[in-house]
């Protein structure tokens, strides 16, 4: 590969992994925080994300949640340049989002055919970041040595070449065969790519680290590259996840049966479930237990049942009916002591009387019946709404913060009232959002991240507690999700300093790289 005539100013580090979900996103955030604390202006970058957990930036672009968390750990505002391509799976095809805006729905083969035109846009996004920051931490995707995918690579080694990045390779010991992961990946790397690797990291270890000594020595002898350290499993340091492999981190951690005084929150685990990070804040509230359900027999007697966001609303509505959850949800509305029912985004659309799709945005069915629990009707549109919003619950001064990402508009009918009064931050447009029935039992909104707001979550939970005759939750018993995440980010750099030999990384990032002769 020929290096650019005017190479970007930033010096870069790339976090590659031996597989998906080995901890690349977390470690990218941790390295961002480490560099920021060292006084660098640092930004994260991931060329291509495949994720249903997304976020809206200030300029109205859509990117993956992991890059948002990494930007927050860096102390900067998220920007679309940090994740120029986002793929949102839709059951055999994906919506393709480039520089924050959807460009169409494509099969894998169609997307591969577009990569030659997308690559310049990826490198331009990186170069813009590299002009604005002096350090960039890149995240890879899956494994960098998947033989069948190498020719289509935009995210791993091709990006490492463009950025002239030093590389750390992360392996997950929980998966087993950690030394085979490392050595196998190393053996499949080309010599010029091996030259970029400054060290290996073993992640998610539980136990006596000295038991690994012989293996660590073997890796160094076989590759000539050191294992920089062994990171202990630390669930208390997890950040927002980019895909459903991390869904367990958004449920109540201790599991088990409900204790007296606990609230039971059941969330439908839809096949196209998106933005499940919406419910992580609830799982942290004392006395609230969040679980995911996939069939009617798991419904139980929850205090709150949630229909979450989805990228495939019609398909997932069919699934609800097929597994018996639709009938169970409808029946629970008629029960005097039944749950409060909440729909978010696609879940809100499902709660209405109908969903119309005359343009074939999501399927070839022009109209389907909803669950009929709200007197609303949704019509899909070709244009995606993407907005950061703030406002309040109507009839109160309770603040709401969050973001909209949706392809349809929902009309309230009859006496159905809106639930939230919002302002869209980029253009200051004011809207009435969502719907709530007269009894206050069923409500829906397009706002993702609504439980990130401490005051909103406190009152919402206390209303559920009041229905059960429980005393209100004291504000001092917990912290808002935003404060909670800020505390986690603050611990990330120390986590690396405590467990890694950082000298090879500091050496690699000291100045422009002389690693490659590409």
PDB file of C-alpha atoms in Angstrom, residues 27-271:
ATOM      1  CA  UNK A  27     -10.288  -1.559  25.535  1.00  0.00           C
ATOM      2  CA  UNK A  28     -10.594   1.070  22.816  1.00  0.00           C
ATOM      3  CA  UNK A  29     -12.467   3.243  25.314  1.00  0.00           C
ATOM      4  CA  UNK A  30      -9.837   2.490  27.950  1.00  0.00           C
ATOM      5  CA  UNK A  31      -6.947   3.477  25.666  1.00  0.00           C
ATOM      6  CA  UNK A  32      -8.831   6.638  24.683  1.00  0.00           C
ATOM      7  CA  UNK A  33      -9.155   7.526  28.359  1.00  0.00           C
ATOM      8  CA  UNK A  34      -5.511   6.679  29.063  1.00  0.00           C
ATOM      9  CA  UNK A  35      -4.305   8.946  26.266  1.00  0.00           C
ATOM     10  CA  UNK A  36      -6.688  11.736  27.265  1.00  0.00           C
ATOM     11  CA  UNK A  37      -5.371  11.620  30.837  1.00  0.00           C
ATOM     12  CA  UNK A  38      -1.834  11.807  29.414  1.00  0.00           C
ATOM     13  CA  UNK A  39      -2.768  15.157  27.880  1.00  0.00           C
ATOM     14  CA  UNK A  40      -3.474  14.087  24.306  1.00  0.00           C
ATOM     15  CA  UNK A  41      -6.388  15.200  22.160  1.00  0.00           C
ATOM     16  CA  UNK A  42      -7.715  11.751  21.310  1.00  0.00           C
ATOM     17  CA  UNK A  43     -10.627  10.381  19.278  1.00  0.00           C
ATOM     18  CA  UNK A  44     -11.981   6.868  18.617  1.00  0.00           C
ATOM     19  CA  UNK A  45     -12.606   5.424  15.160  1.00  0.00           C
ATOM     20  CA  UNK A  46     -14.283   2.319  13.775  1.00  0.00           C
ATOM     21  CA  UNK A  47     -14.572   2.194  10.008  1.00  0.00           C
ATOM     22  CA  UNK A  48     -17.554  -0.156   9.875  1.00  0.00           C
ATOM     23  CA  UNK A  49     -19.913  -1.247  12.615  1.00  0.00           C
ATOM     24  CA  UNK A  50     -22.621  -3.885  12.364  1.00  0.00           C
ATOM     25  CA  UNK A  51     -24.906  -3.013  15.249  1.00  0.00           C
ATOM     26  CA  UNK A  52     -28.513  -2.367  16.158  1.00  0.00           C
ATOM     27  CA  UNK A  53     -27.458  -0.212  19.105  1.00  0.00           C
ATOM     28  CA  UNK A  54     -27.012   3.255  17.674  1.00  0.00           C
ATOM     29  CA  UNK A  55     -27.053   6.900  18.682  1.00  0.00           C
ATOM     30  CA  UNK A  56     -27.694  10.306  17.132  1.00  0.00           C
ATOM     31  CA  UNK A  57     -24.930  12.917  17.123  1.00  0.00           C
ATOM     32  CA  UNK A  58     -25.398  16.673  17.487  1.00  0.00           C
ATOM     33  CA  UNK A  59     -25.352  17.120  13.699  1.00  0.00           C
ATOM     34  CA  UNK A  60     -28.136  14.535  13.318  1.00  0.00           C
ATOM     35  CA  UNK A  61     -26.041  11.600  12.115  1.00  0.00           C
ATOM     36  CA  UNK A  62     -26.392   7.995  13.272  1.00  0.00           C
ATOM     37  CA  UNK A  63     -23.418   6.026  14.618  1.00  0.00           C
ATOM     38  CA  UNK A  64     -22.814   2.960  16.798  1.00  0.00           C
ATOM     39  CA  UNK A  65     -23.216   3.227  20.571  1.00  0.00           C
ATOM     40  CA  UNK A  66     -19.708   1.878  21.206  1.00  0.00           C
ATOM     41  CA  UNK A  67     -18.087   4.862  19.489  1.00  0.00           C
ATOM     42  CA  UNK A  68     -20.297   7.182  21.541  1.00  0.00           C
ATOM     43  CA  UNK A  69     -19.036   5.588  24.757  1.00  0.00           C
ATOM     44  CA  UNK A  70     -15.453   5.826  23.490  1.00  0.00           C
ATOM     45  CA  UNK A  71     -15.918   9.511  22.657  1.00  0.00           C
ATOM     46  CA  UNK A  72     -17.340  10.145  26.119  1.00  0.00           C
ATOM     47  CA  UNK A  73     -14.355   8.343  27.650  1.00  0.00           C
ATOM     48  CA  UNK A  74     -12.127  10.655  25.568  1.00  0.00           C
ATOM     49  CA  UNK A  75     -13.964  13.715  26.881  1.00  0.00           C
ATOM     50  CA  UNK A  76     -15.236  14.798  23.461  1.00  0.00           C
ATOM     51  CA  UNK A  77     -18.524  15.050  21.592  1.00  0.00           C
ATOM     52  CA  UNK A  78     -19.427  12.034  19.390  1.00  0.00           C
ATOM     53  CA  UNK A  79     -19.191  12.717  15.638  1.00  0.00           C
ATOM     54  CA  UNK A  80     -20.131  10.754  12.526  1.00  0.00           C
ATOM     55  CA  UNK A  81     -16.478  10.651  11.423  1.00  0.00           C
ATOM     56  CA  UNK A  82     -15.838   8.234  14.314  1.00  0.00           C
ATOM     57  CA  UNK A  83     -18.004   5.555  12.654  1.00  0.00           C
ATOM     58  CA  UNK A  84     -18.428   6.351   8.936  1.00  0.00           C
ATOM     59  CA  UNK A  85     -20.277   3.105   8.085  1.00  0.00           C
ATOM     60  CA  UNK A  86     -22.994   1.525  10.223  1.00  0.00           C
ATOM     61  CA  UNK A  87     -24.801  -1.621   9.112  1.00  0.00           C
ATOM     62  CA  UNK A  88     -28.153  -2.357  10.768  1.00  0.00           C
ATOM     63  CA  UNK A  89     -29.217  -5.981  10.125  1.00  0.00           C
ATOM     64  CA  UNK A  90     -32.789  -6.517   8.925  1.00  0.00           C
ATOM     65  CA  UNK A  91     -33.050 -10.298   8.511  1.00  0.00           C
ATOM     66  CA  UNK A  92     -30.882 -11.268   5.541  1.00  0.00           C
ATOM     67  CA  UNK A  93     -30.209  -7.677   4.466  1.00  0.00           C
ATOM     68  CA  UNK A  94     -28.900  -4.568   6.201  1.00  0.00           C
ATOM     69  CA  UNK A  95     -29.688  -0.904   6.173  1.00  0.00           C
ATOM     70  CA  UNK A  96     -26.442   0.823   5.190  1.00  0.00           C
ATOM     71  CA  UNK A  97     -25.693   4.120   6.909  1.00  0.00           C
ATOM     72  CA  UNK A  98     -22.786   6.177   5.576  1.00  0.00           C
ATOM     73  CA  UNK A  99     -21.510   9.289   7.335  1.00  0.00           C
ATOM     74  CA  UNK A 100     -24.588   9.214   9.527  1.00  0.00           C
ATOM     75  CA  UNK A 101     -27.213   8.940   6.762  1.00  0.00           C
ATOM     76  CA  UNK A 102     -28.934   5.840   5.297  1.00  0.00           C
ATOM     77  CA  UNK A 103     -28.109   5.148   1.654  1.00  0.00           C
ATOM     78  CA  UNK A 104     -30.255   2.031   1.184  1.00  0.00           C
ATOM     79  CA  UNK A 105     -30.948  -1.568   2.144  1.00  0.00           C
ATOM     80  CA  UNK A 106     -28.476  -4.106   0.740  1.00  0.00           C
ATOM     81  CA  UNK A 107     -27.658  -7.795   0.775  1.00  0.00           C
ATOM     82  CA  UNK A 108     -24.099  -8.777   1.692  1.00  0.00           C
ATOM     83  CA  UNK A 109     -23.235  -9.258  -1.986  1.00  0.00           C
ATOM     84  CA  UNK A 110     -24.680  -5.859  -2.929  1.00  0.00           C
ATOM     85  CA  UNK A 111     -22.776  -4.225  -0.094  1.00  0.00           C
ATOM     86  CA  UNK A 112     -19.497  -5.866  -1.123  1.00  0.00           C
ATOM     87  CA  UNK A 113     -20.006  -4.464  -4.610  1.00  0.00           C
ATOM     88  CA  UNK A 114     -20.217  -0.961  -3.128  1.00  0.00           C
ATOM     89  CA  UNK A 115     -17.031  -1.188  -1.064  1.00  0.00           C
ATOM     90  CA  UNK A 116     -14.775   0.299  -3.714  1.00  0.00           C
ATOM     91  CA  UNK A 117     -16.826   3.495  -3.623  1.00  0.00           C
ATOM     92  CA  UNK A 118     -17.174   3.425   0.173  1.00  0.00           C
ATOM     93  CA  UNK A 119     -13.474   3.031   0.951  1.00  0.00           C
ATOM     94  CA  UNK A 120     -12.554   6.645  -0.004  1.00  0.00           C
ATOM     95  CA  UNK A 121     -15.330   7.898   2.267  1.00  0.00           C
ATOM     96  CA  UNK A 122     -13.986   5.787   5.144  1.00  0.00           C
ATOM     97  CA  UNK A 123     -10.433   7.073   4.719  1.00  0.00           C
ATOM     98  CA  UNK A 124     -11.652  10.657   4.345  1.00  0.00           C
ATOM     99  CA  UNK A 125     -13.523  10.359   7.665  1.00  0.00           C
ATOM    100  CA  UNK A 126     -10.399   9.027   9.372  1.00  0.00           C
ATOM    101  CA  UNK A 127      -8.224  11.736   7.824  1.00  0.00           C
ATOM    102  CA  UNK A 128     -10.560  14.448   9.093  1.00  0.00           C
ATOM    103  CA  UNK A 129     -10.236  13.066  12.618  1.00  0.00           C
ATOM    104  CA  UNK A 130      -6.474  12.767  12.215  1.00  0.00           C
ATOM    105  CA  UNK A 131      -6.320  16.458  11.323  1.00  0.00           C
ATOM    106  CA  UNK A 132      -8.321  17.472  14.408  1.00  0.00           C
ATOM    107  CA  UNK A 133      -6.720  15.175  16.995  1.00  0.00           C
ATOM    108  CA  UNK A 134      -3.156  14.133  17.757  1.00  0.00           C
ATOM    109  CA  UNK A 135      -4.004  10.543  18.712  1.00  0.00           C
ATOM    110  CA  UNK A 136      -6.646   8.224  17.233  1.00  0.00           C
ATOM    111  CA  UNK A 137      -7.552   4.825  18.693  1.00  0.00           C
ATOM    112  CA  UNK A 138      -9.053   2.532  16.066  1.00  0.00           C
ATOM    113  CA  UNK A 139     -11.251  -0.474  16.798  1.00  0.00           C
ATOM    114  CA  UNK A 140     -11.315  -3.513  14.563  1.00  0.00           C
ATOM    115  CA  UNK A 141     -14.216  -5.867  13.913  1.00  0.00           C
ATOM    116  CA  UNK A 142     -14.360  -9.606  14.580  1.00  0.00           C
ATOM    117  CA  UNK A 143     -11.089 -11.266  13.567  1.00  0.00           C
ATOM    118  CA  UNK A 144      -8.600  -9.630  11.183  1.00  0.00           C
ATOM    119  CA  UNK A 145      -7.707 -12.977   9.562  1.00  0.00           C
ATOM    120  CA  UNK A 146     -11.060 -14.346   8.379  1.00  0.00           C
ATOM    121  CA  UNK A 147      -9.864 -15.817   5.081  1.00  0.00           C
ATOM    122  CA  UNK A 148     -13.216 -15.484   3.292  1.00  0.00           C
ATOM    123  CA  UNK A 149     -13.621 -11.825   4.294  1.00  0.00           C
ATOM    124  CA  UNK A 150     -10.113 -10.445   3.809  1.00  0.00           C
ATOM    125  CA  UNK A 151     -10.711  -9.155   0.276  1.00  0.00           C
ATOM    126  CA  UNK A 152     -13.744  -7.203   1.537  1.00  0.00           C
ATOM    127  CA  UNK A 153     -11.991  -5.750   4.595  1.00  0.00           C
ATOM    128  CA  UNK A 154     -12.616  -2.084   5.375  1.00  0.00           C
ATOM    129  CA  UNK A 155     -12.237  -2.250   9.132  1.00  0.00           C
ATOM    130  CA  UNK A 156      -9.178  -4.221  10.208  1.00  0.00           C
ATOM    131  CA  UNK A 157      -5.792  -4.498   8.477  1.00  0.00           C
ATOM    132  CA  UNK A 158      -6.639  -2.305   5.502  1.00  0.00           C
ATOM    133  CA  UNK A 159      -7.476   0.467   7.941  1.00  0.00           C
ATOM    134  CA  UNK A 160      -4.332  -0.232   9.967  1.00  0.00           C
ATOM    135  CA  UNK A 161      -2.290   0.302   6.788  1.00  0.00           C
ATOM    136  CA  UNK A 162      -4.014   3.565   5.962  1.00  0.00           C
ATOM    137  CA  UNK A 163      -3.573   4.945   9.485  1.00  0.00           C
ATOM    138  CA  UNK A 164      -0.088   3.397   9.826  1.00  0.00           C
ATOM    139  CA  UNK A 165      -1.287   2.170  13.209  1.00  0.00           C
ATOM    140  CA  UNK A 166       0.487   0.268  15.917  1.00  0.00           C
ATOM    141  CA  UNK A 167      -1.613  -2.775  16.824  1.00  0.00           C
ATOM    142  CA  UNK A 168      -2.528  -4.585  20.030  1.00  0.00           C
ATOM    143  CA  UNK A 169      -4.265  -7.951  19.639  1.00  0.00           C
ATOM    144  CA  UNK A 170      -6.867  -8.902  22.266  1.00  0.00           C
ATOM    145  CA  UNK A 171      -7.919 -12.474  23.097  1.00  0.00           C
ATOM    146  CA  UNK A 172     -10.723 -13.618  25.415  1.00  0.00           C
ATOM    147  CA  UNK A 173      -9.721 -16.378  27.844  1.00  0.00           C
ATOM    148  CA  UNK A 174     -13.375 -17.077  28.738  1.00  0.00           C
ATOM    149  CA  UNK A 175     -13.819 -18.638  25.295  1.00  0.00           C
ATOM    150  CA  UNK A 176     -11.108 -21.208  25.987  1.00  0.00           C
ATOM    151  CA  UNK A 177      -8.011 -21.909  23.898  1.00  0.00           C
ATOM    152  CA  UNK A 178      -6.612 -18.451  24.457  1.00  0.00           C
ATOM    153  CA  UNK A 179      -3.085 -19.359  23.334  1.00  0.00           C
ATOM    154  CA  UNK A 180      -4.467 -21.023  20.220  1.00  0.00           C
ATOM    155  CA  UNK A 181      -6.417 -17.809  19.546  1.00  0.00           C
ATOM    156  CA  UNK A 182      -3.262 -15.714  19.742  1.00  0.00           C
ATOM    157  CA  UNK A 183      -0.878 -18.059  17.906  1.00  0.00           C
ATOM    158  CA  UNK A 184      -3.468 -18.974  15.269  1.00  0.00           C
ATOM    159  CA  UNK A 185      -4.161 -15.313  14.489  1.00  0.00           C
ATOM    160  CA  UNK A 186      -0.444 -14.545  14.427  1.00  0.00           C
ATOM    161  CA  UNK A 187       0.291 -17.375  11.995  1.00  0.00           C
ATOM    162  CA  UNK A 188      -2.339 -16.083   9.562  1.00  0.00           C
ATOM    163  CA  UNK A 189      -0.993 -12.532   9.567  1.00  0.00           C
ATOM    164  CA  UNK A 190       1.235 -11.396   6.710  1.00  0.00           C
ATOM    165  CA  UNK A 191       4.784 -10.360   7.748  1.00  0.00           C
ATOM    166  CA  UNK A 192       4.049  -6.667   7.192  1.00  0.00           C
ATOM    167  CA  UNK A 193       1.028  -6.954   9.506  1.00  0.00           C
ATOM    168  CA  UNK A 194       2.981  -8.818  12.181  1.00  0.00           C
ATOM    169  CA  UNK A 195       5.418  -5.894  12.193  1.00  0.00           C
ATOM    170  CA  UNK A 196       2.632  -3.638  13.450  1.00  0.00           C
ATOM    171  CA  UNK A 197       1.804  -5.748  16.513  1.00  0.00           C
ATOM    172  CA  UNK A 198       3.385  -4.288  19.651  1.00  0.00           C
ATOM    173  CA  UNK A 199       1.765  -6.714  22.073  1.00  0.00           C
ATOM    174  CA  UNK A 200      -0.998  -9.124  22.983  1.00  0.00           C
ATOM    175  CA  UNK A 201      -3.615  -8.698  25.718  1.00  0.00           C
ATOM    176  CA  UNK A 202      -5.478 -11.541  27.402  1.00  0.00           C
ATOM    177  CA  UNK A 203      -8.884 -10.390  28.610  1.00  0.00           C
ATOM    178  CA  UNK A 204     -11.562 -11.563  31.095  1.00  0.00           C
ATOM    179  CA  UNK A 205      -9.355 -13.754  33.292  1.00  0.00           C
ATOM    180  CA  UNK A 206     -10.617 -15.154  36.603  1.00  0.00           C
ATOM    181  CA  UNK A 207      -8.155 -16.815  38.972  1.00  0.00           C
ATOM    182  CA  UNK A 208      -4.426 -16.978  39.691  1.00  0.00           C
ATOM    183  CA  UNK A 209      -2.604 -15.258  36.837  1.00  0.00           C
ATOM    184  CA  UNK A 210       0.670 -17.076  37.627  1.00  0.00           C
ATOM    185  CA  UNK A 211      -0.931 -20.245  36.248  1.00  0.00           C
ATOM    186  CA  UNK A 212      -0.525 -18.700  32.794  1.00  0.00           C
ATOM    187  CA  UNK A 213       3.216 -18.060  33.071  1.00  0.00           C
ATOM    188  CA  UNK A 214       4.368 -20.930  30.864  1.00  0.00           C
ATOM    189  CA  UNK A 215       1.844 -20.004  28.168  1.00  0.00           C
ATOM    190  CA  UNK A 216       2.874 -16.352  28.221  1.00  0.00           C
ATOM    191  CA  UNK A 217       6.511 -17.355  27.842  1.00  0.00           C
ATOM    192  CA  UNK A 218       5.628 -19.643  24.927  1.00  0.00           C
ATOM    193  CA  UNK A 219       3.799 -16.833  23.120  1.00  0.00           C
ATOM    194  CA  UNK A 220       6.819 -14.550  23.464  1.00  0.00           C
ATOM    195  CA  UNK A 221       9.188 -17.291  22.263  1.00  0.00           C
ATOM    196  CA  UNK A 222       6.967 -18.266  19.309  1.00  0.00           C
ATOM    197  CA  UNK A 223       6.161 -14.752  18.074  1.00  0.00           C
ATOM    198  CA  UNK A 224       8.831 -12.473  19.481  1.00  0.00           C
ATOM    199  CA  UNK A 225       5.999 -10.243  20.726  1.00  0.00           C
ATOM    200  CA  UNK A 226       5.142  -9.862  24.435  1.00  0.00           C
ATOM    201  CA  UNK A 227       1.851 -10.403  26.192  1.00  0.00           C
ATOM    202  CA  UNK A 228       1.417  -6.937  27.666  1.00  0.00           C
ATOM    203  CA  UNK A 229      -0.754  -8.245  30.456  1.00  0.00           C
ATOM    204  CA  UNK A 230      -3.701 -10.295  31.624  1.00  0.00           C
ATOM    205  CA  UNK A 231      -6.818  -8.263  32.412  1.00  0.00           C
ATOM    206  CA  UNK A 232      -9.153  -9.603  35.095  1.00  0.00           C
ATOM    207  CA  UNK A 233     -12.849  -9.999  34.399  1.00  0.00           C
ATOM    208  CA  UNK A 234     -14.431  -6.741  35.566  1.00  0.00           C
ATOM    209  CA  UNK A 235     -18.188  -6.564  34.887  1.00  0.00           C
ATOM    210  CA  UNK A 236     -18.236  -3.296  36.824  1.00  0.00           C
ATOM    211  CA  UNK A 237     -16.292  -1.638  33.995  1.00  0.00           C
ATOM    212  CA  UNK A 238     -18.555  -2.584  31.063  1.00  0.00           C
ATOM    213  CA  UNK A 239     -19.684   0.187  28.723  1.00  0.00           C
ATOM    214  CA  UNK A 240     -22.552   0.430  26.234  1.00  0.00           C
ATOM    215  CA  UNK A 241     -22.514  -2.628  23.970  1.00  0.00           C
ATOM    216  CA  UNK A 242     -22.790  -2.562  20.180  1.00  0.00           C
ATOM    217  CA  UNK A 243     -24.604  -5.861  19.625  1.00  0.00           C
ATOM    218  CA  UNK A 244     -26.743  -8.505  21.297  1.00  0.00           C
ATOM    219  CA  UNK A 245     -23.694 -10.510  22.425  1.00  0.00           C
ATOM    220  CA  UNK A 246     -23.524  -7.978  25.259  1.00  0.00           C
ATOM    221  CA  UNK A 247     -27.173  -8.104  26.269  1.00  0.00           C
ATOM    222  CA  UNK A 248     -26.486  -9.945  29.527  1.00  0.00           C
ATOM    223  CA  UNK A 249     -24.631  -6.888  30.794  1.00  0.00           C
ATOM    224  CA  UNK A 250     -27.887  -4.886  30.643  1.00  0.00           C
ATOM    225  CA  UNK A 251     -29.856  -7.252  32.886  1.00  0.00           C
ATOM    226  CA  UNK A 252     -29.889  -7.258  36.671  1.00  0.00           C
ATOM    227  CA  UNK A 253     -26.513  -8.719  37.599  1.00  0.00           C
ATOM    228  CA  UNK A 254     -27.274 -10.948  40.572  1.00  0.00           C
ATOM    229  CA  UNK A 255     -30.086 -12.959  38.925  1.00  0.00           C
ATOM    230  CA  UNK A 256     -32.224 -15.270  41.024  1.00  0.00           C
ATOM    231  CA  UNK A 257     -35.770 -14.886  42.275  1.00  0.00           C
ATOM    232  CA  UNK A 258     -37.489 -11.642  43.194  1.00  0.00           C
ATOM    233  CA  UNK A 259     -37.033 -10.502  46.767  1.00  0.00           C
ATOM    234  CA  UNK A 260     -39.888  -8.861  48.704  1.00  0.00           C
ATOM    235  CA  UNK A 261     -40.074  -5.246  47.606  1.00  0.00           C
ATOM    236  CA  UNK A 262     -38.483  -5.856  44.183  1.00  0.00           C
ATOM    237  CA  UNK A 263     -40.035  -4.708  40.910  1.00  0.00           C
ATOM    238  CA  UNK A 264     -40.106  -7.112  37.979  1.00  0.00           C
ATOM    239  CA  UNK A 265     -39.390  -5.595  34.549  1.00  0.00           C
ATOM    240  CA  UNK A 266     -39.839  -7.923  31.559  1.00  0.00           C
ATOM    241  CA  UNK A 267     -38.520  -6.892  28.129  1.00  0.00           C
ATOM    242  CA  UNK A 268     -39.475  -8.726  24.937  1.00  0.00           C
ATOM    243  CA  UNK A 269     -36.318 -10.115  23.365  1.00  0.00           C
ATOM    244  CA  UNK A 270     -37.381  -9.401  19.808  1.00  0.00           C
ATOM    245  CA  UNK A 271     -35.414 -10.990  16.944  1.00  0.00           C
TER     246      UNK A 271
END
